[in-house]
PDB file of C-alpha atoms and ligand atoms in Angstrom:
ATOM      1  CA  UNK I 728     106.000 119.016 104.659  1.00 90.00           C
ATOM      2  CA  UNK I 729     103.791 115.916 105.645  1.00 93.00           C
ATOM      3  CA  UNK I 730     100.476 116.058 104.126  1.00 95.00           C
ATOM      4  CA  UNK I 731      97.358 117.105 106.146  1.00 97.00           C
ATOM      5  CA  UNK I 732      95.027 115.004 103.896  1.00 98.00           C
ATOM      6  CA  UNK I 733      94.608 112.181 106.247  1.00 98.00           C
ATOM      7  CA  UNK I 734      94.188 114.469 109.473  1.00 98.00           C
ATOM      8  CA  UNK I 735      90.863 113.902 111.240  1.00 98.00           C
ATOM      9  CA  UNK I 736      91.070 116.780 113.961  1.00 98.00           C
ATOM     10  CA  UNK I 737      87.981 118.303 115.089  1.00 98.00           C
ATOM     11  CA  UNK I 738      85.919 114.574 113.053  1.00 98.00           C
ATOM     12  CA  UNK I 739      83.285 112.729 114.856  1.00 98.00           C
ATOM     13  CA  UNK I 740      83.838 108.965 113.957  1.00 99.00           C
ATOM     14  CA  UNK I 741      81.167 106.492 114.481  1.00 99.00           C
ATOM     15  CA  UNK I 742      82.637 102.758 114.147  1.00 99.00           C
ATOM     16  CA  UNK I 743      80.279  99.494 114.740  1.00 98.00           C
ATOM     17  CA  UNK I 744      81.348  96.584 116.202  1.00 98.00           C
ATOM     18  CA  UNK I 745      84.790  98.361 117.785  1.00 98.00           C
ATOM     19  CA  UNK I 746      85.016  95.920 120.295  1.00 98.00           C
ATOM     20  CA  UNK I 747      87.819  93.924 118.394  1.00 98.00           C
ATOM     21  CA  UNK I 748      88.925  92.854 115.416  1.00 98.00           C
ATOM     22  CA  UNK I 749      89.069  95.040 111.986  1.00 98.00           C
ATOM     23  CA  UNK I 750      86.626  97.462 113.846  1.00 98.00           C
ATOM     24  CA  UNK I 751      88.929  97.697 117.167  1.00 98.00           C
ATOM     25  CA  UNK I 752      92.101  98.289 114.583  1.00 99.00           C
ATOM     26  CA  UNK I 753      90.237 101.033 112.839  1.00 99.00           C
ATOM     27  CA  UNK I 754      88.644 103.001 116.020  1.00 99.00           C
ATOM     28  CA  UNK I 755      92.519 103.473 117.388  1.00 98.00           C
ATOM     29  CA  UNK I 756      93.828 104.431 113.892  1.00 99.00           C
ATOM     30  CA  UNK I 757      90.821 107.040 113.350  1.00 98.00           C
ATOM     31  CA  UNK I 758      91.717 108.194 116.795  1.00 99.00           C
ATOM     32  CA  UNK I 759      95.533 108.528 116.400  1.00 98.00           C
ATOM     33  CA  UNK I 760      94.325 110.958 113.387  1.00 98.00           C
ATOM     34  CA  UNK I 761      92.503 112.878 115.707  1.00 98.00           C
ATOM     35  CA  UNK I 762      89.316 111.814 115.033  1.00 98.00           C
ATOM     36  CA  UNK I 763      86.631 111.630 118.502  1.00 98.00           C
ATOM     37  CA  UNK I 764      85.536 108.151 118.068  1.00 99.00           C
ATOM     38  CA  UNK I 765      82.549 106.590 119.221  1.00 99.00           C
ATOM     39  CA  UNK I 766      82.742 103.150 119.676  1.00 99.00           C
ATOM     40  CA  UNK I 767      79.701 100.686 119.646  1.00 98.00           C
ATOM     41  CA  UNK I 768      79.052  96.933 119.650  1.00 98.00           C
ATOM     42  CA  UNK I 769      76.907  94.826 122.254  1.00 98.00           C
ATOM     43  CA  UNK I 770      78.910  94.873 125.013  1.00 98.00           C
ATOM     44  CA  UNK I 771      79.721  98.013 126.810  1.00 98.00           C
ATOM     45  CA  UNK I 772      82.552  96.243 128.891  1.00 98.00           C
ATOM     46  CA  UNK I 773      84.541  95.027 125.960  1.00 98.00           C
ATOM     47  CA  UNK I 774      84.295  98.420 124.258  1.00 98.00           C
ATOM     48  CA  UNK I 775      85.211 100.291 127.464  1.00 98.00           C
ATOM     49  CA  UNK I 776      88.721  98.349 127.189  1.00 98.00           C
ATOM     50  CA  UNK I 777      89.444  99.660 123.565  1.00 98.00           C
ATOM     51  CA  UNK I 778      88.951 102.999 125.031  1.00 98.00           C
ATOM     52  CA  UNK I 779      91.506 102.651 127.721  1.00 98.00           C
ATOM     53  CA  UNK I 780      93.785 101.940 125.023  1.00 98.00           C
ATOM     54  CA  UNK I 781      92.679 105.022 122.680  1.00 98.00           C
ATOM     55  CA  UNK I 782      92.963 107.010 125.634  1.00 98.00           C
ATOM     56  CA  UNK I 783      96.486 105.720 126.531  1.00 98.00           C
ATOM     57  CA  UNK I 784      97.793 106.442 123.673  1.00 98.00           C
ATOM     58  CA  UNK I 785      96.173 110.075 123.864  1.00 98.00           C
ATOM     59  CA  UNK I 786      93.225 110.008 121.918  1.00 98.00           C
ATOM     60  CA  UNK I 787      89.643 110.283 122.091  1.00 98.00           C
ATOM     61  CA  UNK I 788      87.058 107.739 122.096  1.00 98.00           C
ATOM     62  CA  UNK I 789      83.690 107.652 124.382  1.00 98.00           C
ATOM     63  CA  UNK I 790      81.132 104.469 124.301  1.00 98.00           C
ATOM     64  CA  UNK I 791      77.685 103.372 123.593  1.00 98.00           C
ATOM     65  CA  UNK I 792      76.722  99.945 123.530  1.00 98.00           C
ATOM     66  CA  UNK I 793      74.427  99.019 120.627  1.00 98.00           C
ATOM     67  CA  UNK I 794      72.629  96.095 118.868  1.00 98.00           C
ATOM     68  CA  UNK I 795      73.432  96.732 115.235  1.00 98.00           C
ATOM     69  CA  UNK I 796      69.977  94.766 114.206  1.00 97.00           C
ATOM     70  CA  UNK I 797      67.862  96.656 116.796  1.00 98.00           C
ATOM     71  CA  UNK I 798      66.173 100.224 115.358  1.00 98.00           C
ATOM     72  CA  UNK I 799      65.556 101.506 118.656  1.00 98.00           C
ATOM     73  CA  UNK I 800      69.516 100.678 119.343  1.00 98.00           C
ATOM     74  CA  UNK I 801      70.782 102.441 116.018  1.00 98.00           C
ATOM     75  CA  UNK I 802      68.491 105.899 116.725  1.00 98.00           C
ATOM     76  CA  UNK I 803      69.906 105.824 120.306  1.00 98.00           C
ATOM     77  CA  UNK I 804      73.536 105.563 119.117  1.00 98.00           C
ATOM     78  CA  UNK I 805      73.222 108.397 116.359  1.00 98.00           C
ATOM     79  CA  UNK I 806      70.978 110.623 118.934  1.00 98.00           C
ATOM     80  CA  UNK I 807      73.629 110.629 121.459  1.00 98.00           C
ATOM     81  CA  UNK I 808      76.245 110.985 119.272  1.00 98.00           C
ATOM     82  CA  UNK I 809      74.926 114.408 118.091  1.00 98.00           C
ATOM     83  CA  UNK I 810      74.115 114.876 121.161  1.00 98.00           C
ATOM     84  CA  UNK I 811      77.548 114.786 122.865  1.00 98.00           C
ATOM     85  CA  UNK I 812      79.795 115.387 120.649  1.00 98.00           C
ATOM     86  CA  UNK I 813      77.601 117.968 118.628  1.00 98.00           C
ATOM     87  CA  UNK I 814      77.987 116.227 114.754  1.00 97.00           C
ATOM     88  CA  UNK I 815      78.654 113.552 112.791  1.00 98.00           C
ATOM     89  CA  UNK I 816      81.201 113.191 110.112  1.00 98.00           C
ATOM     90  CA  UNK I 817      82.106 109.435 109.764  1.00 99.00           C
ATOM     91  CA  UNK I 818      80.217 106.505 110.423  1.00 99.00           C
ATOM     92  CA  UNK I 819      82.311 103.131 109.571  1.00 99.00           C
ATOM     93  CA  UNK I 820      79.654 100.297 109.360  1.00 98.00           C
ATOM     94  CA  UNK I 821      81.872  96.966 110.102  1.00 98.00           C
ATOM     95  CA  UNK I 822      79.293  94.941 112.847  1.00 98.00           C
ATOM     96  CA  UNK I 823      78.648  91.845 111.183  1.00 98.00           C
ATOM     97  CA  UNK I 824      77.683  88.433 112.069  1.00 97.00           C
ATOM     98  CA  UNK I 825      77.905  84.848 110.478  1.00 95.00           C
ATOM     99  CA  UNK I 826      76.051  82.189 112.305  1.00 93.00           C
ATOM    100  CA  UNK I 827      75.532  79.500 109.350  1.00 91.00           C
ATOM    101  CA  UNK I 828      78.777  77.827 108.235  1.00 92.00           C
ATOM    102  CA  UNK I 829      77.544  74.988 106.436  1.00 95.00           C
ATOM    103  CA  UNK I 830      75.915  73.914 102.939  1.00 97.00           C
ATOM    104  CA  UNK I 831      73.745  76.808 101.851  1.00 98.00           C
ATOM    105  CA  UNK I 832      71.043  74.545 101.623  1.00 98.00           C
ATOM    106  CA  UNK I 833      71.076  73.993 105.456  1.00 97.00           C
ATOM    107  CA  UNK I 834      70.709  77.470 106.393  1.00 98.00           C
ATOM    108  CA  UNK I 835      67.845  77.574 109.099  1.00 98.00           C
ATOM    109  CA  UNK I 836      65.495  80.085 108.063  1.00 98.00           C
ATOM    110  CA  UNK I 837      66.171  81.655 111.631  1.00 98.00           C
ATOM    111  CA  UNK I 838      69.885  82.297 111.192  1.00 98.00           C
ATOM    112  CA  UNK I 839      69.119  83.845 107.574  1.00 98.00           C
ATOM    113  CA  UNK I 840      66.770  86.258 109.243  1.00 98.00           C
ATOM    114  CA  UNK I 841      69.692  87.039 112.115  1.00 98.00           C
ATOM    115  CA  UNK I 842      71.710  87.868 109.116  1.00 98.00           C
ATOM    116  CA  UNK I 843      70.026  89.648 107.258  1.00 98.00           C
ATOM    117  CA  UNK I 844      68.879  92.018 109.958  1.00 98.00           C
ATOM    118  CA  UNK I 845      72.375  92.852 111.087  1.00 98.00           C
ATOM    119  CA  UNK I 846      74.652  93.200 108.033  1.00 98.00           C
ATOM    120  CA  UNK I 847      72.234  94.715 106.117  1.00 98.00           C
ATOM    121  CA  UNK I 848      69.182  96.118 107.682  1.00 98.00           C
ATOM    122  CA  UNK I 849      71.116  97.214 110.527  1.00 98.00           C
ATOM    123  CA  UNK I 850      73.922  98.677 108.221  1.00 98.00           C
ATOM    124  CA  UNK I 851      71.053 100.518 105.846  1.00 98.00           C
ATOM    125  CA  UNK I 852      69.090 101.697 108.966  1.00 98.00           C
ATOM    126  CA  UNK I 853      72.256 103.058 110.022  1.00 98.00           C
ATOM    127  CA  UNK I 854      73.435 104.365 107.143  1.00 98.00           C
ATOM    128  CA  UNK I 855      70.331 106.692 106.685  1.00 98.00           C
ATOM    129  CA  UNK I 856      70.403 108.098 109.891  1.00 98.00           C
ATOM    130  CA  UNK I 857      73.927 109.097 109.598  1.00 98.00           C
ATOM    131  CA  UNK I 858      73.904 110.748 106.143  1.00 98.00           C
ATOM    132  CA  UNK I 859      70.772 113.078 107.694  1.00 98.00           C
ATOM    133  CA  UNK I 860      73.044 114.260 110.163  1.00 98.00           C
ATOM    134  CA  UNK I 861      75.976 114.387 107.864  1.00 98.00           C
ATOM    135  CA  UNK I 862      74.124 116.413 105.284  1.00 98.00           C
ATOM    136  CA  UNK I 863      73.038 118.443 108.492  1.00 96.00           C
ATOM    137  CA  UNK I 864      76.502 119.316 109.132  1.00 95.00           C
ATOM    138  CA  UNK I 865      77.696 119.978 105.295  1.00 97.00           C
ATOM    139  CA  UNK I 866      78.783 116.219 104.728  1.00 98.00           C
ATOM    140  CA  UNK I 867      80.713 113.624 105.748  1.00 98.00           C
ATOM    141  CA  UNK I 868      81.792 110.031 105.193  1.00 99.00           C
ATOM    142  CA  UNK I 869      80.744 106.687 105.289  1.00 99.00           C
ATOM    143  CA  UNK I 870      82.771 103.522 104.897  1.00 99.00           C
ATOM    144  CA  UNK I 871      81.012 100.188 104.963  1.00 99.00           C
ATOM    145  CA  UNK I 872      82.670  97.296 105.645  1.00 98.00           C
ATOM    146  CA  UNK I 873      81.367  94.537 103.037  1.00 98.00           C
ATOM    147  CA  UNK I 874      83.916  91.231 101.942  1.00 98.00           C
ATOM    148  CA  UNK I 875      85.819  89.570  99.238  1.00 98.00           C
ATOM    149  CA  UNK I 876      82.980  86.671  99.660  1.00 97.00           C
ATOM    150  CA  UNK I 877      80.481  89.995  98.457  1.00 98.00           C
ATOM    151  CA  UNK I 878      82.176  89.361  94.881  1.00 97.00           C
ATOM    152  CA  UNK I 879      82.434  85.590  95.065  1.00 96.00           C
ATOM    153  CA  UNK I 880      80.837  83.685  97.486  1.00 97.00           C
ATOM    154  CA  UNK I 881      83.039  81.488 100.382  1.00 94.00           C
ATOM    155  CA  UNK I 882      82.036  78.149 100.252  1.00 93.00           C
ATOM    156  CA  UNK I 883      79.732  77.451 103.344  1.00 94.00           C
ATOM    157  CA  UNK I 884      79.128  80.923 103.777  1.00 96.00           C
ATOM    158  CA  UNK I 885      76.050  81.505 101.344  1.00 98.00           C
ATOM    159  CA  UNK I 886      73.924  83.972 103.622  1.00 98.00           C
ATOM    160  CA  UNK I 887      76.509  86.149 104.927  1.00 98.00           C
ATOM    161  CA  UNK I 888      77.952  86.430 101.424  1.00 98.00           C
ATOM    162  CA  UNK I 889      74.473  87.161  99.879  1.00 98.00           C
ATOM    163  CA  UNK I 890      74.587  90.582 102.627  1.00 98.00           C
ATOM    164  CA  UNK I 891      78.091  91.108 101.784  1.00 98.00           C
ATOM    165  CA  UNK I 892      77.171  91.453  98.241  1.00 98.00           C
ATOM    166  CA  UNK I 893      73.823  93.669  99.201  1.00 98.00           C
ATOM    167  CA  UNK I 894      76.003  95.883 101.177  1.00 98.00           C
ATOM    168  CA  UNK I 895      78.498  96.442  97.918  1.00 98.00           C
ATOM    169  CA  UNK I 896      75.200  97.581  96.000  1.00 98.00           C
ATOM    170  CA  UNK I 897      73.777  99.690  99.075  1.00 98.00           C
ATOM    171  CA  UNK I 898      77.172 101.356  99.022  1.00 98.00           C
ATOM    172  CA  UNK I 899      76.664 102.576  95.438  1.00 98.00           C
ATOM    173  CA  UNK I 900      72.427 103.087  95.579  1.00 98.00           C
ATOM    174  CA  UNK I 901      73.816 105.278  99.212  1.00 99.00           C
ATOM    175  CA  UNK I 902      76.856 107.306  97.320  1.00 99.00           C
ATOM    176  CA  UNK I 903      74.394 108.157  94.070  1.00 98.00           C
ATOM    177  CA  UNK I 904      71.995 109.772  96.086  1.00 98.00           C
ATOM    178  CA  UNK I 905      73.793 111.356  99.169  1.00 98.00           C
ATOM    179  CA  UNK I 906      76.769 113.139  96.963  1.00 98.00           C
ATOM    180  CA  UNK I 907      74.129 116.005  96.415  1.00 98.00           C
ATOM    181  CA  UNK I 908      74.243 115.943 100.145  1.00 98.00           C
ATOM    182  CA  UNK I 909      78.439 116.013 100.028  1.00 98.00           C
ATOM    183  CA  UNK I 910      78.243 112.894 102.015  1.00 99.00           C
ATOM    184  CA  UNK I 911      80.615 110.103 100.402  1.00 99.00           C
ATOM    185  CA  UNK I 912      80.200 106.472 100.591  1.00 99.00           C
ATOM    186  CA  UNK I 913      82.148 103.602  99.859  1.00 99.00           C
ATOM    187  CA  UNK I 914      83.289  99.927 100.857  1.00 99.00           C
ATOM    188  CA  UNK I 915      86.505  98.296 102.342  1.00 99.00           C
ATOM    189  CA  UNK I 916      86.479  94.440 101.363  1.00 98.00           C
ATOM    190  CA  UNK I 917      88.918  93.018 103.211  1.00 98.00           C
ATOM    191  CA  UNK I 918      89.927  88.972 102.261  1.00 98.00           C
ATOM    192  CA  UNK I 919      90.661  86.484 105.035  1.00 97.00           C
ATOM    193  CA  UNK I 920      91.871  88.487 108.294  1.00 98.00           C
ATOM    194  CA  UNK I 921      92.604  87.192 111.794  1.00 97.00           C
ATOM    195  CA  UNK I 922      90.137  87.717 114.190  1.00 97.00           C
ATOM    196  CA  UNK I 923      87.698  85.712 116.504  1.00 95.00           C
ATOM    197  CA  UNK I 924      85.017  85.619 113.338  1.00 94.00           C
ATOM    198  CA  UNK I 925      87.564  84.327 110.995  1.00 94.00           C
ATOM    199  CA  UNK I 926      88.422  81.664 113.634  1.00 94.00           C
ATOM    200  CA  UNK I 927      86.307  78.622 112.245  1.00 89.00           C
ATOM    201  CA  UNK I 928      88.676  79.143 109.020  1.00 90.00           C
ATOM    202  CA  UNK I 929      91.885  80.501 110.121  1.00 92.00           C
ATOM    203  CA  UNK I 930      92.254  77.779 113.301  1.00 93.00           C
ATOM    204  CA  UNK I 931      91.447  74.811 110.973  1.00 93.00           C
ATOM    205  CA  UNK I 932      94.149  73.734 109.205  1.00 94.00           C
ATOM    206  CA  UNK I 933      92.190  71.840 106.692  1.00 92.00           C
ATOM    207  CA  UNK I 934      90.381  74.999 105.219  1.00 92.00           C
ATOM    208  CA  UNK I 935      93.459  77.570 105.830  1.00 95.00           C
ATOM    209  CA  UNK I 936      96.244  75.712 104.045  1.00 95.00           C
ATOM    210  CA  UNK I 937      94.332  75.238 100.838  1.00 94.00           C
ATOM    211  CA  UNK I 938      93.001  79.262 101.477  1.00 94.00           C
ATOM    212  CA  UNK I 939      96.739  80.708 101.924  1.00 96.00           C
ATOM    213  CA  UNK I 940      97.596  78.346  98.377  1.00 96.00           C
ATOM    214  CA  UNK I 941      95.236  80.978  96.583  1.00 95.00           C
ATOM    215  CA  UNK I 942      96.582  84.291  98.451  1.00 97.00           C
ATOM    216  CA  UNK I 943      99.274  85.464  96.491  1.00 97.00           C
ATOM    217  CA  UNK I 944     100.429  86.794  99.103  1.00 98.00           C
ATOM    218  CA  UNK I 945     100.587  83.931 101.171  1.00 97.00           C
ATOM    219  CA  UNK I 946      99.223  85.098 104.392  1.00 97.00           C
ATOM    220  CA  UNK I 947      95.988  86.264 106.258  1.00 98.00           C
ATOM    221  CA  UNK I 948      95.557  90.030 106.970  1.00 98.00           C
ATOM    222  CA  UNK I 949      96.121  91.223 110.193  1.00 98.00           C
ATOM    223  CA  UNK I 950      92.942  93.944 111.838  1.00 98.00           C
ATOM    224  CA  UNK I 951      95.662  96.699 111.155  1.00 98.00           C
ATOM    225  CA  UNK I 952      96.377  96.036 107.554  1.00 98.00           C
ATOM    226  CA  UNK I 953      92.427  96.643 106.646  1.00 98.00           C
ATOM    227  CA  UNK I 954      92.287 100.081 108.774  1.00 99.00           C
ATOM    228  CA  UNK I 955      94.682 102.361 106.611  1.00 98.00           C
ATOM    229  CA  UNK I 956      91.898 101.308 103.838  1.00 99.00           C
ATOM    230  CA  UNK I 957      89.230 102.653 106.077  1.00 99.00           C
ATOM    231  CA  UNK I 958      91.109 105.726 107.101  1.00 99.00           C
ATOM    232  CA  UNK I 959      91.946 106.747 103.232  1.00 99.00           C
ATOM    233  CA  UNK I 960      88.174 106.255 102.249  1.00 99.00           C
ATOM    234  CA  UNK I 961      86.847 108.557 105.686  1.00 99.00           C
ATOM    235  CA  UNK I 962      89.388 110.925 104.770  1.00 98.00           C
ATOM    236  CA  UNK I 963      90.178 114.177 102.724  1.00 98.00           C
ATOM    237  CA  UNK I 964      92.296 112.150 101.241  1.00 98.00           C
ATOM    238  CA  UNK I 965      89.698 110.549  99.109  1.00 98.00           C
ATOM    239  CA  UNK I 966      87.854 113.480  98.422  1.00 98.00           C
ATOM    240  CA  UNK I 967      86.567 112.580  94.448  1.00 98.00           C
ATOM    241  CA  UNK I 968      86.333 109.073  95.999  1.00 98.00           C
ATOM    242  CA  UNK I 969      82.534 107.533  96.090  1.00 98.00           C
ATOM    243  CA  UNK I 970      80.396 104.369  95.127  1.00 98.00           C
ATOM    244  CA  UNK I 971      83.598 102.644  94.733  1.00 98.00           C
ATOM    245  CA  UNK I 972      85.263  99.445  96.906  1.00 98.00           C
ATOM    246  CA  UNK I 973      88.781  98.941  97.673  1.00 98.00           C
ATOM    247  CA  UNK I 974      89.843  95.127  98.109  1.00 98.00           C
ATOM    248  CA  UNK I 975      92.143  94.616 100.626  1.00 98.00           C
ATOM    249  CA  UNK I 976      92.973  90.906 100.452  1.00 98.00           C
ATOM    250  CA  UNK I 977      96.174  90.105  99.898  1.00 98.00           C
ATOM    251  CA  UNK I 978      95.911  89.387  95.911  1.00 98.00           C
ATOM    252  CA  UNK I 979      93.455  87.242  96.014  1.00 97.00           C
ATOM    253  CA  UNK I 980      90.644  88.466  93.805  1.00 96.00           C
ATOM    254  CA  UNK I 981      93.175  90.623  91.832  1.00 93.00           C
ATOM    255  CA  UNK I 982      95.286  87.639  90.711  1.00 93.00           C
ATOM    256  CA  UNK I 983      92.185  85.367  89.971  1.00 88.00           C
ATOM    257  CA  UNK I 984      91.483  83.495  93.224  1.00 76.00           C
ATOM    258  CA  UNK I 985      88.685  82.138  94.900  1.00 72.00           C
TER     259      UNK I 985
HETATM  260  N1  NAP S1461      87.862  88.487 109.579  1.00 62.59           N
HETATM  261  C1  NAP S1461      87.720  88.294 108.271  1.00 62.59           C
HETATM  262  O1  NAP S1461      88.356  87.394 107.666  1.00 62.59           O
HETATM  263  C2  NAP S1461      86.801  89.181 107.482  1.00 62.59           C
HETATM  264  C3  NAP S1461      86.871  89.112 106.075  1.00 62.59           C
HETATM  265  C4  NAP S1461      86.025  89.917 105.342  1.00 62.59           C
HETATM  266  C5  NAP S1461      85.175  90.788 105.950  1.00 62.59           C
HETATM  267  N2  NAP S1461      85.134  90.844 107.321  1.00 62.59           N
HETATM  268  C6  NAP S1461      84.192  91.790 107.926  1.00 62.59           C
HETATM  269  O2  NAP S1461      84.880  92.603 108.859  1.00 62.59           O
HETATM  270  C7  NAP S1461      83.951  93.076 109.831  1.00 62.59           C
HETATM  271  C8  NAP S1461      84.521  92.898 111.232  1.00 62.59           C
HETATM  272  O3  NAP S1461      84.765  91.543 111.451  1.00 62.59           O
HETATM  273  P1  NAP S1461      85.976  91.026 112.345  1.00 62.59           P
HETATM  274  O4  NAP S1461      86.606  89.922 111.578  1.00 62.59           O
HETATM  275  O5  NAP S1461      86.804  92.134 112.831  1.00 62.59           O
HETATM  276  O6  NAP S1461      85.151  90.342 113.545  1.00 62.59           O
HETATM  277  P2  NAP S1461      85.347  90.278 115.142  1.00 62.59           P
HETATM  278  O7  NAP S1461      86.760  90.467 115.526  1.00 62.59           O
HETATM  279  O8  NAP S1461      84.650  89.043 115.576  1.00 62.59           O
HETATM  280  O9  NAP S1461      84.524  91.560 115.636  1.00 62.59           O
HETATM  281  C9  NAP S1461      83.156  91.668 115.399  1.00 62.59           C
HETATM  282  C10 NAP S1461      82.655  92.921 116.076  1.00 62.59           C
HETATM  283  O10 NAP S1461      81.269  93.094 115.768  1.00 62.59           O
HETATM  284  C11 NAP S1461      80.531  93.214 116.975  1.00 62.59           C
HETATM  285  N3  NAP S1461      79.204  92.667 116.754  1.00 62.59           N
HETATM  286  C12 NAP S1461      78.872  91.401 116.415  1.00 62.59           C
HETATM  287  N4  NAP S1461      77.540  91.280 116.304  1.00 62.59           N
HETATM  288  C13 NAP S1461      77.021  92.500 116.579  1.00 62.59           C
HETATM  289  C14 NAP S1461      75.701  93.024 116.644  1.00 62.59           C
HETATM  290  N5  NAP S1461      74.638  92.260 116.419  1.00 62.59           N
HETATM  291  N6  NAP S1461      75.540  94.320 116.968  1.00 62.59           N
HETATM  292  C15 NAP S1461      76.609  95.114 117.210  1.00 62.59           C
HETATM  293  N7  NAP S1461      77.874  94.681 117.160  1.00 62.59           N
HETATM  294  C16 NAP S1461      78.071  93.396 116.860  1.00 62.59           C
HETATM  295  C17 NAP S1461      81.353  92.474 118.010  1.00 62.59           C
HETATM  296  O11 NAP S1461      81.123  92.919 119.344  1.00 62.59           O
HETATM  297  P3  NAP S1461      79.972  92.315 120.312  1.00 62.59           P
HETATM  298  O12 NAP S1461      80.040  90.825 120.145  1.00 62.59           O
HETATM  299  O13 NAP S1461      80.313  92.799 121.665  1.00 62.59           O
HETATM  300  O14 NAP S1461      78.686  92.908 119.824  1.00 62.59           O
HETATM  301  C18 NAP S1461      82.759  92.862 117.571  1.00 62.59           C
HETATM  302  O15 NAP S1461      83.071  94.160 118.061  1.00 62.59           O
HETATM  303  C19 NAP S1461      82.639  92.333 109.573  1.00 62.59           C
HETATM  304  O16 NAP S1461      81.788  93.157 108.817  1.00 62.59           O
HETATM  305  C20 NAP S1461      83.075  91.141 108.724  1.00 62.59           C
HETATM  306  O17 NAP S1461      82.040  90.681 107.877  1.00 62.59           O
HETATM  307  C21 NAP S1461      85.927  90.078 108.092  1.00 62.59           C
END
């Protein structure tokens, strides 16, 4: 008999920045588990497409547009949540941004701000809110979506790897004090993956070819290779899983790269 652990029937699944990329990939795989998904990003138009396709392929997904660096945006898209779907179990905190690629010591104070308000103040604002409902419901899930650059930092990419690395330790300060409320938490890093925010590395041939030299396995991820991480972590399935990170990059950091 298959096994049940990875079922998400009857779940309420919150995913940021579902619009496309790894947070598109992992809405429709939550959903195809059964999971209600509610998918949020910016742009209500983009995320109304993604729920076409969930609901073509017979799941369920409903929208609400949301600034992950805006409180008032974040309150709004928990409060409806509850009150629509009645609870949340899983909140999968992947909206991210990266405006600085450049020397570190170029970073314009305004684009450090922008970062720092949406990878990590929006994803600890966030993150809050959700365990109170979670613990409100007898616990749930959370999966943040951090980097291999949150371990070592990508050349040009200081800022967003300085988050990436705060989010790895907010996953851990998060899981030791909401197990009491039997809500997990824990952190996909996913390696170089091709989407429109990997574009300024994976469409340049002079940065990819010497990046693919130090993958092992010798190509970028796809959005649907880092989702099956996602579902494990949000799942039964992982259980006596939390404070941990699973690295989802091909070899790199395994083997020694970067
Ligand atoms: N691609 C990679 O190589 C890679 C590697 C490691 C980690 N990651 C991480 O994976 C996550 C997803 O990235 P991706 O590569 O899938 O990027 P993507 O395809 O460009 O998607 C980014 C998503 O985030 C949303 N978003 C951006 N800014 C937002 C904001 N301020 N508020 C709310 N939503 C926002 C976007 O929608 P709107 O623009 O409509 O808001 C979009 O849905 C990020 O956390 C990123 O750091 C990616």
């Amino acid at each position: 008999m298959p096994t049940t652990l990875f079922d998400l029937a009857g779940r309420v699944a919150v995913v940021t920045g579902a619009s496309r990329g790894i947070g598109a990939a992992t809405a429709q795989l939550l959903a195809a588990q059964g999971a209600h998904v509610v998918l949020a990003s910016r742009k209500a138009a983009d995320l109304e497409k993604v729920r076409e396709e969930i609901a073509a392929a017979g799941g369920k997904a409903s929208v609400i547009a949301a600034h992950a660096g805006v409180s008032a945006d974040l309150r709004r898209l928990v409060a409806e949540t509850v009150k629509t779907q009645g609870r949340l179990d899983i909140l999968v905190n992947n909206a991210a941004t990266n405006p600085h690629f450049g020397h570190i010591a170029d970073t314009p104070m305004e684009m450090v701000d922008k970062t720092v308000q949406v990878n990590l103040r929006g994803c600890f604002e966030l993150s809050g809110l959700a365990a109170r409902q979670m613990k409100a419901h007898g616990g749930g899930a959370i999966v943040n979506i951090a980097s291999v650059n949150g371990l070592k930092p990508g050349t040009g990419q200081g800022i967003y790897s300085i988050t990436k690395a705060a989010v790895i330790n907010m996953t851990q300060a998060f899981a030791k004090e909401c197990a009491a409320w039997k809500v997990r938490v824990n952190a996909v890093l996913p390696g170089l993956t091709e989407t429109r925010f990997a574009s300024a590395l994976t469409q340049n041939e002079a940065i990819l070819k010497p990046a693919l030299k130090q993958i092992p396995l010798g190509r970028v991820a796809q959005p649907a290779e880092i989702a099956p991480a996602v579902l494990f972590l949000a799942s039964d399935a992982a259980s006596y899983v939390t404070g941990t990170t699973l690295v989802v990059d091909g070899g790199l950091i395994g083997c020694g790269g970067l």
